[in-house]
Amino acid sequence: MANDTFVHLHLHTEYSLLDGANRIGELIDRTVELGMPAVAMTDHGNMFGAMKFYKAAKRQGIKPILGCEAYITPGSRFDRAMTERGGAAHHLTLLAKDFTGYQNLSRLLSTAYIDGFYYKPRIDKEALAEHAEGLIALSGCLKGEPNGHIMHDDVKQAAEAIDSYRQILGPDNYYLEIMAHGLEPQTKVNRQLIAFSKDMNVPLVATNDCHYLRAGDAIPHDILLCIGTGKSYSDPKRMRYNPQQYYVKSAEEMYEAFAEYPEACRRTLEIAERCNLELPFDSLMLPLYGTPDDLSLDDYLEQVTQEGLKARLLAHQQNRGRIPYPEGDYQARLQKELEIIRTCGYSGYFLIVWDFIRHARGQGIPVGPGRGSAAGSLVAYCLRITDVDPLEYDLLFERFLNPERVTMPDIDIDFCMDRREEVIQYVTEKYGKDNVAQIITFGTMLA
């Protein structure tokens, strides 16, 4: 990475809802335009945009750095009481160095929402210490813990806070974050952080706390803040980001802002070099389905599918007096589908879906007939995952699972809303709560 460029390590995307205004696609385009080799995503208390950000950056040859602006409570994350200084929590910029760091950051954020939520999703230093491996921390904006103490003229406590983070993360993984937005408190904080850097041998790093893309986006972003805080644009006491310096600045602008400390800008490149996260999208992470008699997943899937086919054909015969196609056609289609499923490694997937649908039916929980491309699968029909005979209606299996373009099968299943929770509870108890998750829907500002 060239020494005259810069990497933004403190940046809010559209997933800092009603606060960040950097749309991911436009952000990556701008990063390319500015000739920057990498960029970080550090949204408020979440990594909701992580996959979209990671993939968009990779597509354009930009190194994605996944991170978060975490909320650190001064006491225990289990406490529900406001504190005099720092409100409900301090800010801390966390970056994942590698996959271990990404996993630890994910665990911290889950803990923040499950255990620590109080106005904000909060962690504490105990949780951070448990999941510090693979993480780099920057000291944060003016709401960072050392900065809060500095603004209250408590230099001793500021130094103690810095020392505590260095002990938790390791001395090589903690940096003092300096910003230059033209704010008077920032000047005071930067002066003391620079002194700490010399006295305590803690490296400085320059960031810009980017909330919008270009300088001209300041007013639309200001209106966005009004929506987020429920304030009138004319309210003189409302939250503002002034001066209007919170955009994705060029390397030249950053080096100019920190002309006396160019090493703080160059250090962004050093940190970017240390962050090398590779996400394993090509690996299957399915819970293990336990088969009887030590049968393989492939053999057991074929066994239950053959039993299901016999039952389906018998039902055709009893209800209509005939079956739509010769049994040999059904067998040929079945073997073709099973071979593709085996080759793709999805036998366990089908058995898991069959298992919880069978449980629901056994408990008298209404289950829908199946929707979408899964209706093109004879295996799904034989397992009673769907209730539509794909041969009778000339439905294509390849629309559901194509060996030339392998993606995880997507089976849409409807359960009666009155007892849907019972199905989720069954799956959670059988396969373990760590293997079950509900899919979230994100709202972002499109207009």
XYZ file of N, CA, C and O in Angstrom, residues 47 50-51 54 58 63-67 96-103 272-280:
108
model
N -23.372 -4.891 12.988
C -22.704 -5.236 11.730
C -23.746 -5.698 10.714
O -23.518 -6.617 9.937
N -22.667 -6.036 7.072
C -21.357 -6.681 6.867
C -21.254 -7.452 5.555
O -20.287 -7.299 4.808
N -22.251 -8.298 5.252
C -22.144 -9.138 4.054
C -22.217 -8.289 2.782
O -21.450 -8.479 1.842
N -18.930 -6.334 2.530
C -17.799 -7.213 2.229
C -17.793 -7.607 0.754
O -16.770 -7.511 0.062
N -15.088 -6.461 -2.195
C -14.307 -7.504 -2.872
C -14.480 -7.429 -4.387
O -13.524 -7.641 -5.149
N -10.070 -3.769 -0.157
C -10.048 -4.622 1.034
C -11.129 -4.166 2.007
O -11.106 -3.025 2.477
N -12.092 -5.045 2.341
C -13.109 -4.670 3.322
C -12.618 -4.929 4.739
O -12.070 -5.988 5.036
N -12.798 -3.965 5.622
C -12.458 -4.124 7.032
C -13.767 -4.057 7.813
O -14.427 -3.010 7.837
N -14.155 -5.172 8.407
C -15.413 -5.218 9.142
C -15.177 -4.800 10.590
O -14.260 -5.290 11.247
N -16.001 -3.899 11.042
C -15.859 -3.423 12.405
C -17.165 -2.884 12.948
O -18.242 -3.133 12.395
N -12.089 -6.051 13.011
C -11.728 -7.475 12.973
C -10.464 -7.671 12.138
O -10.428 -7.296 10.963
N -9.444 -8.266 12.755
C -8.208 -8.547 12.028
C -8.350 -9.759 11.118
O -7.728 -9.830 10.057
N -9.137 -10.736 11.556
C -9.222 -12.007 10.852
C -10.573 -12.653 11.162
O -11.451 -12.018 11.764
N -10.738 -13.916 10.761
C -12.018 -14.583 10.957
C -12.319 -14.780 12.440
O -13.473 -14.653 12.864
N -11.294 -15.056 13.228
C -11.490 -15.172 14.678
C -12.005 -13.848 15.243
O -12.923 -13.819 16.070
N -11.422 -12.748 14.800
C -11.871 -11.444 15.243
C -13.303 -11.165 14.831
O -14.087 -10.605 15.603
N -13.655 -11.559 13.612
C -15.034 -11.383 13.142
C -16.012 -12.185 14.004
O -17.077 -11.679 14.388
N -15.640 -13.430 14.309
C -16.502 -14.256 15.157
C -16.642 -13.640 16.553
O -17.742 -13.622 17.118
N -4.704 -1.319 8.173
C -5.366 -2.021 7.056
C -4.576 -3.250 6.631
O -5.157 -4.288 6.297
N -3.251 -3.146 6.652
C -2.410 -4.308 6.308
C -2.607 -5.447 7.302
O -2.506 -6.622 6.954
N -2.910 -5.104 8.557
C -3.070 -6.118 9.599
C -4.444 -6.786 9.553
O -4.637 -7.827 10.182
N -5.389 -6.157 8.878
C -6.749 -6.705 8.804
C -6.897 -7.522 7.528
O -6.921 -6.964 6.418
N -6.979 -8.815 7.664
C -7.042 -9.709 6.507
C -8.136 -10.746 6.717
O -7.876 -11.942 6.878
N -9.363 -10.283 6.714
C -10.507 -11.161 6.951
C -10.949 -11.822 5.652
O -11.182 -11.150 4.652
N -11.048 -13.126 5.673
C -11.610 -13.888 4.557
C -12.803 -14.667 5.087
O -12.669 -15.486 6.000
N -13.969 -14.404 4.526
C -15.176 -15.102 4.964
C -15.402 -16.342 4.100
O -15.373 -16.248 2.874
N -15.638 -17.500 4.719
C -15.754 -18.772 3.978
C -17.164 -19.001 3.437
O -17.945 -19.763 3.997
